[in-house]
Short mmCIF file of C-alpha atoms in Angstrom, two decimals:
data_model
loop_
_atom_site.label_atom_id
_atom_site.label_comp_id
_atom_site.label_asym_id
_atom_site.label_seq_id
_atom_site.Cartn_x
_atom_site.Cartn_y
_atom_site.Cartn_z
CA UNK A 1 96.98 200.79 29.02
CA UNK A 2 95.77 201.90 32.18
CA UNK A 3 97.80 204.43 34.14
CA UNK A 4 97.51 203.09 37.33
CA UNK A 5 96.23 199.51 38.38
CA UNK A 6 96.14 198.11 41.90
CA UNK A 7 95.79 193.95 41.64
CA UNK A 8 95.12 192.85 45.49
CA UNK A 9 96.29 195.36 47.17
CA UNK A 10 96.72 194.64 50.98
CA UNK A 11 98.25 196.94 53.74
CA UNK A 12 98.16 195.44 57.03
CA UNK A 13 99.58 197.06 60.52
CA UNK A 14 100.60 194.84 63.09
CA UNK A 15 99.22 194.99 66.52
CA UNK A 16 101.71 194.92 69.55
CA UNK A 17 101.06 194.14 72.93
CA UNK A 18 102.94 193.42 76.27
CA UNK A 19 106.61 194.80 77.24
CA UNK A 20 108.68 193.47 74.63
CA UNK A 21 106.08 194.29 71.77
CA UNK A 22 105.15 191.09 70.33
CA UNK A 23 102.90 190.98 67.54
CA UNK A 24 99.20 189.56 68.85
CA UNK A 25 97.27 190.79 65.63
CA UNK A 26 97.13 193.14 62.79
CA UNK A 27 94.53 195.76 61.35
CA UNK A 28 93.73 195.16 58.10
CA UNK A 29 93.30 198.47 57.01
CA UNK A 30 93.08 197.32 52.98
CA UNK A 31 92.30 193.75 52.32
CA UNK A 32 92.07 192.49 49.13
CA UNK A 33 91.84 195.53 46.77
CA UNK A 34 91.85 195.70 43.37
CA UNK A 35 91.39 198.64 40.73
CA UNK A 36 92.39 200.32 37.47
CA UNK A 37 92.64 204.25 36.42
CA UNK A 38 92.62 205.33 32.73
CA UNK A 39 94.59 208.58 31.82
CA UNK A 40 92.47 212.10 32.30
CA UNK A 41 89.55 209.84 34.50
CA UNK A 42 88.77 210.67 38.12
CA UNK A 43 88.21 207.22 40.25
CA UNK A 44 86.53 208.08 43.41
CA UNK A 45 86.76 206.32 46.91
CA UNK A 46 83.74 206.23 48.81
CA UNK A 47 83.66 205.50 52.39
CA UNK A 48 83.17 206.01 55.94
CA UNK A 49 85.89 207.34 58.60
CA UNK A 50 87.95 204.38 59.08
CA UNK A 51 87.30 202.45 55.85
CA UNK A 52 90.64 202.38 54.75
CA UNK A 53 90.05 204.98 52.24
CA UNK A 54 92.80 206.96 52.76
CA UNK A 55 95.37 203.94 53.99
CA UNK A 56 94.67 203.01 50.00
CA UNK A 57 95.79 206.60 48.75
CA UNK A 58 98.44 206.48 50.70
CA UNK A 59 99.46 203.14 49.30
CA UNK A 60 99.47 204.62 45.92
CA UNK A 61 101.36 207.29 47.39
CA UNK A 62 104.28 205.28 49.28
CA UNK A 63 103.64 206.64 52.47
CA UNK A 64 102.05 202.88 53.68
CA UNK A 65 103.75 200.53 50.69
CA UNK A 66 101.27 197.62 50.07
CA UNK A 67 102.38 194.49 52.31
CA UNK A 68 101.01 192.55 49.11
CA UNK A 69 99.46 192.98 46.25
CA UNK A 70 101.29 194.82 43.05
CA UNK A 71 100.55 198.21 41.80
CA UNK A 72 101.94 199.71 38.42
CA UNK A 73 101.95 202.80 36.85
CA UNK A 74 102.32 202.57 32.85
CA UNK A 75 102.93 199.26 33.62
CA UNK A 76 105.90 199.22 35.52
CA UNK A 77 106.26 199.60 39.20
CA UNK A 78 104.98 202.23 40.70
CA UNK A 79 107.69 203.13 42.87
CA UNK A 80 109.51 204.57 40.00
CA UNK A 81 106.35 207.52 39.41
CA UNK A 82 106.87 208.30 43.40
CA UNK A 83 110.83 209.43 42.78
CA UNK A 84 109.99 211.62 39.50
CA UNK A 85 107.07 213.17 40.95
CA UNK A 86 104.24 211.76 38.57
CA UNK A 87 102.15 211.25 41.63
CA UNK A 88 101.19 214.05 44.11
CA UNK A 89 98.93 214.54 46.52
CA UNK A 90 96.36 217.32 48.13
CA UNK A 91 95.61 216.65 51.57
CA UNK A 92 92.58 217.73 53.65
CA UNK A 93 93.25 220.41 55.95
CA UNK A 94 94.92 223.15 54.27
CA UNK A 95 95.78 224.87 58.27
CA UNK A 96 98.02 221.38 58.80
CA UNK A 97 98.97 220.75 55.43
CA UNK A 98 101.45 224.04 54.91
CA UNK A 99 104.64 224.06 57.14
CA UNK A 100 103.90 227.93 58.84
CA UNK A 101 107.77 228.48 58.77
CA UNK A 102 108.01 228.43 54.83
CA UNK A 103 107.17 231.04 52.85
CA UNK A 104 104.61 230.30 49.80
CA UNK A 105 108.09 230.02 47.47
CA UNK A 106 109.77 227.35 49.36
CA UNK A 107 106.25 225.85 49.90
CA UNK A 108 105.26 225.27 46.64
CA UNK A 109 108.94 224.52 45.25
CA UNK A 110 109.72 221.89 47.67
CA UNK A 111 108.51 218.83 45.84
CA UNK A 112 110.92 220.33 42.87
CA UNK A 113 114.10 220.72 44.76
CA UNK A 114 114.77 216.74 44.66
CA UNK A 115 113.30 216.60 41.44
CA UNK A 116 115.19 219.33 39.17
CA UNK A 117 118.16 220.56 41.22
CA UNK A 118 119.63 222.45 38.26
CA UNK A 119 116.68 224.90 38.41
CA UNK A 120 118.43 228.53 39.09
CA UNK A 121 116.21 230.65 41.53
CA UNK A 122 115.11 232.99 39.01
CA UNK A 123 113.57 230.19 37.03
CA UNK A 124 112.34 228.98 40.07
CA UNK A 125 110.14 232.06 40.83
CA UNK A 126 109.09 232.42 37.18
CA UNK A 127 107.72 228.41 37.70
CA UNK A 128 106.33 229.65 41.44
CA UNK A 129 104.83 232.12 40.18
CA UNK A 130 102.83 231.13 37.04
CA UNK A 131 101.68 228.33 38.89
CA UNK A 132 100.50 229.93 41.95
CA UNK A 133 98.55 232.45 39.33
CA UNK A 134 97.11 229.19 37.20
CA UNK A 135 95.53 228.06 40.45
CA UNK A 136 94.08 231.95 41.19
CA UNK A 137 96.69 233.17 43.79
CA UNK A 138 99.03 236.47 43.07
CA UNK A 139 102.63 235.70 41.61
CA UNK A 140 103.47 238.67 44.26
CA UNK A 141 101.91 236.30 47.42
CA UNK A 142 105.16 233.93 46.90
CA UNK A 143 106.88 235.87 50.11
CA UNK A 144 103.94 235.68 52.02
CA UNK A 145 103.23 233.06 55.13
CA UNK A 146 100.43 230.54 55.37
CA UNK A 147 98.53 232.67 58.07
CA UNK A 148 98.49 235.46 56.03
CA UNK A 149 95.61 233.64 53.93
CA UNK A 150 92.19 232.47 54.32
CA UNK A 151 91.60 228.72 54.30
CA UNK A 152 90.53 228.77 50.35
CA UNK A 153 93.89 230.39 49.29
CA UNK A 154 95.70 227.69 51.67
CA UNK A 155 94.32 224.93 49.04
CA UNK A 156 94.78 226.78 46.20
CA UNK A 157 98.49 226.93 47.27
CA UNK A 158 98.44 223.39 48.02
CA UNK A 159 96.99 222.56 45.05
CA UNK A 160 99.98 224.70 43.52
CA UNK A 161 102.24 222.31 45.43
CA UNK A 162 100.74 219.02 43.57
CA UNK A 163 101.04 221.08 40.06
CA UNK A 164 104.67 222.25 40.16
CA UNK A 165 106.46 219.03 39.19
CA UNK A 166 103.77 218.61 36.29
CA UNK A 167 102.10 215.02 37.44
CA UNK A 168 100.15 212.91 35.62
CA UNK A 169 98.33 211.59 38.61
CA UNK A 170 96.81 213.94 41.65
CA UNK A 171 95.18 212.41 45.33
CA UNK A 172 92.79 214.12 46.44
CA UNK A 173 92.17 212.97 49.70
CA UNK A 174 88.88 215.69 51.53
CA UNK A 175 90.59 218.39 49.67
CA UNK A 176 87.11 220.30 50.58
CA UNK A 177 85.75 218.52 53.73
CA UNK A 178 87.65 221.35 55.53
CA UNK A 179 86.15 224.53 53.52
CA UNK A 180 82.90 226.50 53.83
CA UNK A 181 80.23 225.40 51.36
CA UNK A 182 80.55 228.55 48.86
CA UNK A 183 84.60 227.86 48.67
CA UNK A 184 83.89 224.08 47.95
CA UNK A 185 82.56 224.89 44.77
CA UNK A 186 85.21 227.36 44.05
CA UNK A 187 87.76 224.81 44.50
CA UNK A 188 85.94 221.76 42.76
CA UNK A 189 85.17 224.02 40.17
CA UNK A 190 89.21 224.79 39.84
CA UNK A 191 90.05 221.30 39.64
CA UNK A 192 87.94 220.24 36.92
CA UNK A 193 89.15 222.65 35.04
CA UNK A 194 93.19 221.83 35.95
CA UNK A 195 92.02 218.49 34.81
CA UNK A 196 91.67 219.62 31.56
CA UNK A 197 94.19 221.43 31.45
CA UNK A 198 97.24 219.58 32.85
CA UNK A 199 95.23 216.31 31.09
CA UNK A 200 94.99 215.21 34.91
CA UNK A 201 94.14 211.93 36.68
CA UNK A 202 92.67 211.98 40.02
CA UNK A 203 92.05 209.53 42.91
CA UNK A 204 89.26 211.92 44.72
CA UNK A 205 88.85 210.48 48.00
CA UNK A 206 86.40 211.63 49.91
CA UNK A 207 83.19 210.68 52.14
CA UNK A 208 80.40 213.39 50.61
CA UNK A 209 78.64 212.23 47.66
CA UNK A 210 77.44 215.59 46.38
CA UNK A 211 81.46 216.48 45.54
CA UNK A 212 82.07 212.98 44.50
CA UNK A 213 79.01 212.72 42.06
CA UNK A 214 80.59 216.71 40.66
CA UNK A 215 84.07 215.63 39.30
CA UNK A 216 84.30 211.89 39.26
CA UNK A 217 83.87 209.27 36.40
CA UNK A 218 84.20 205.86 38.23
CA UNK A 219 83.56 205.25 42.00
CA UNK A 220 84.72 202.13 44.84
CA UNK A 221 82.68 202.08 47.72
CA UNK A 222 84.85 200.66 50.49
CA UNK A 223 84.46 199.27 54.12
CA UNK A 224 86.64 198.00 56.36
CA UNK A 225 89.03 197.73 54.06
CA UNK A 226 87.23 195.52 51.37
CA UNK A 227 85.39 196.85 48.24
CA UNK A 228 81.98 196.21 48.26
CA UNK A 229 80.96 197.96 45.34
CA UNK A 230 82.23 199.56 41.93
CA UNK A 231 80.75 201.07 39.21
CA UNK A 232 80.70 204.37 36.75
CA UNK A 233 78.87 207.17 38.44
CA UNK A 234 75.28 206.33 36.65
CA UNK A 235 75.31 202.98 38.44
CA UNK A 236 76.28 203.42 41.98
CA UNK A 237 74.13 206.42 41.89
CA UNK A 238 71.47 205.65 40.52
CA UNK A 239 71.28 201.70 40.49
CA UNK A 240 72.90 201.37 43.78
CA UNK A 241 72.83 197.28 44.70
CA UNK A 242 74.75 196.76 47.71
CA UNK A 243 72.91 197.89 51.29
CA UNK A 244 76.42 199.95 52.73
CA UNK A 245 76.27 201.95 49.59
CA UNK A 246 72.53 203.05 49.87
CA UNK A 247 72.80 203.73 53.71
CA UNK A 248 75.88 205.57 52.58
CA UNK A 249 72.98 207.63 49.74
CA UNK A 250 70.47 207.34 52.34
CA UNK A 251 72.93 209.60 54.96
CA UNK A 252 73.83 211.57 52.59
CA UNK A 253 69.52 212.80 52.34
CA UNK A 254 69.62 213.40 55.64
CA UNK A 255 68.19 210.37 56.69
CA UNK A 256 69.13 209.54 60.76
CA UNK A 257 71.13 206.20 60.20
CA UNK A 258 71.09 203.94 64.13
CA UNK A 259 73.44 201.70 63.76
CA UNK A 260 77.27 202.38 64.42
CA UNK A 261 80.30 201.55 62.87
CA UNK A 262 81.87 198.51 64.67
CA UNK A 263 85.32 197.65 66.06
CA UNK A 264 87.45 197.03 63.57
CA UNK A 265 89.25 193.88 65.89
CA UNK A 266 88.71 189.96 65.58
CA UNK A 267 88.57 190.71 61.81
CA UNK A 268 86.06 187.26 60.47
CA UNK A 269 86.22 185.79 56.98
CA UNK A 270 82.71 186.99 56.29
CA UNK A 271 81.35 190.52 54.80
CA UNK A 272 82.43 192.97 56.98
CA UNK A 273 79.26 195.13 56.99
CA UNK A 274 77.16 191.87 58.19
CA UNK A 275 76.34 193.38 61.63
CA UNK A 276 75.18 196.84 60.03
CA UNK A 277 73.35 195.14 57.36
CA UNK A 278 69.51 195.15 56.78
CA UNK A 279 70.04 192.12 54.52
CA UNK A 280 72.26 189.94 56.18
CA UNK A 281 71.97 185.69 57.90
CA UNK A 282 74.24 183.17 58.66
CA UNK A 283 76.35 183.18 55.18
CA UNK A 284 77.19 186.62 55.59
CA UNK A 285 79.11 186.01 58.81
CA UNK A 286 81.14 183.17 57.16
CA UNK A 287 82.05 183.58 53.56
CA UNK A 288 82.90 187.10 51.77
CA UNK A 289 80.89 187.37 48.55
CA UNK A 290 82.35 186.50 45.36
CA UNK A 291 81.53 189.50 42.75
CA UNK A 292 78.34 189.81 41.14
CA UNK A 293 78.73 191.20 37.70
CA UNK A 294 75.67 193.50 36.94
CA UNK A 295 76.47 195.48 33.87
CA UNK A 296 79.84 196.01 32.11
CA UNK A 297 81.00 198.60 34.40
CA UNK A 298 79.14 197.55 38.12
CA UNK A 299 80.24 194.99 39.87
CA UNK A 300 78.85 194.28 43.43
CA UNK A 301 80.02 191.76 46.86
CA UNK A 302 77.13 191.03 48.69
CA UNK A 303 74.70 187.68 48.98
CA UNK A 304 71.91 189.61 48.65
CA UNK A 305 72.69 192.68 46.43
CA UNK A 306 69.52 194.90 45.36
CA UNK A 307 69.34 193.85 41.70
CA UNK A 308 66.84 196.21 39.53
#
């Protein structure tokens, strides 16, 4: 059974306009997704600002509930695993992420306090505390504020936050966009190994390959809010077939890339990278693709995918 699974997921925002706020559109900020995580793999999203990336991790995290679509976790709804604290998140910017008024104890036993209420304070430090040294941060630091640490020992801490109600399922959305290269690989390095041993799931969302191709197992390249491709690492990697996923490679080398991202209004029925693509004619702008099934584990949306 998988332990999460995402069957056409959709989360639309509504557009308003004039005095009275009518509705004269929407943003489809996840159209049509689908997806599945096993237990103890890391599923990576791949995408550009704005691709609806992080709308999707939010989904799975309640903050923006699908407005169709159905999503499970152990096969039931997942609503129930956002109450009992199976999933939890890491955000991005580890300066924004930690309330500055809160001391590292109340920081890191907040998610608990709904969660356990019986929990005694003395337990409660114990718990702070041999968390906060699993993830390579003092016991003592617990009394300490935010500013008192570097940006590094901000994530760890929020990474502490994630751990304390024991989850099965972490997002990880830029947890080390924000960090300087040598701390990246500090804190990639500590969540492979929390992986194995908290027999973790993660959702790694992120747009830099090089971190992505470090921890994950499977990967969904998304634009626009539509999947257009999905594959084990080897594949998308290595056998990529759709043209947004090797300019995404291709940018990732280095490589100048020209064209811009367009407006995501008048939303069309056709692929959405069309006007980007090198690839693309008339029945791009009309019809979305249906899948292409390549191997097992690769599946591609595109007319005119790059088949090896």
């Amino acid at each position: 059974m998988e332990l999460l699974s995402g069957r056409d997921i959709k989360v639309y925002f509504p557009i308003y306009k004039g005095l009275f706020r009518k509705v004269a559109g929407e943003v489809r900020a996840v159209d049509g997704v689908s997806f599945g995580l096993e237990k103890g793999e890391v599923l990576s999203i791949i995408g550009e600002s704005g691709s609806g990336k992080t709308t999707l991790g939010n989904s799975v995290l309640g903050l923006y509930p699908p407005t169709s679509g159905t999503m499970t976790y152990m096969g039931e709804d997942v609503r129930k695993a956002w109450f009992t604290g199976k999933i939890q998140s890491v955000f991005q910017n580890p300066y924004s992420s930690l309330n500055p008024r809160m001391n590292v104890l109340n920081i890191v036993a907040e998610p608990i306090f709904r969660k356990e209420k019986h929990l005694n304070k003395e337990k409660l430090r114990i718990r702070v505390g041999e968390i906060l040294e699993t993830v390579g941060i003092e016991a003592s630091a617990m009394f300490r504020y935010p500013h008192e640490f570097s940006g590094g020992q901000r994530q760890r801490i929020s990474i502490a936050r994630a751990l304390i109600t024991r989850p099965q399922l972490v997002i990880l959305d830029e947890p080390v966009s924000s960090l300087d290269v040598s701390i990246r690989a500090q804190i990639l390095n500590l969540l492979s190994s929390l992986k194995e041993s908290f027999d973790l799931s993660y959702i790694f969302i992120s747009h830099d390959l090089a971190t992505v191709r470090f921890l994950s197992k499977s990967v969904l390249i998304i634009y626009r809010g539509k999947i257009l491709e999905s594959g084990d690492k080897k594949s998308i990697f290595e056998n990529a077939a759709n043209p947004y996923t090797r300019l995404l490679l291709q940018s990732a080398r280095d490589i100048v890339i020209t064209s811009e991202v367009p407006e995501r209004a008048g939303e069309s029925h056709g692929c959405p990278f069309y006007k980007r693509c090198p690839n693309g004619d008339e029945i791009c702008t009309k019809v979305f693709p249906d899948v292409t099934v390549l191997e097992e584990n690769h599946h591609v949306y595109c007319h005119h995918p790059f088949v090896h």
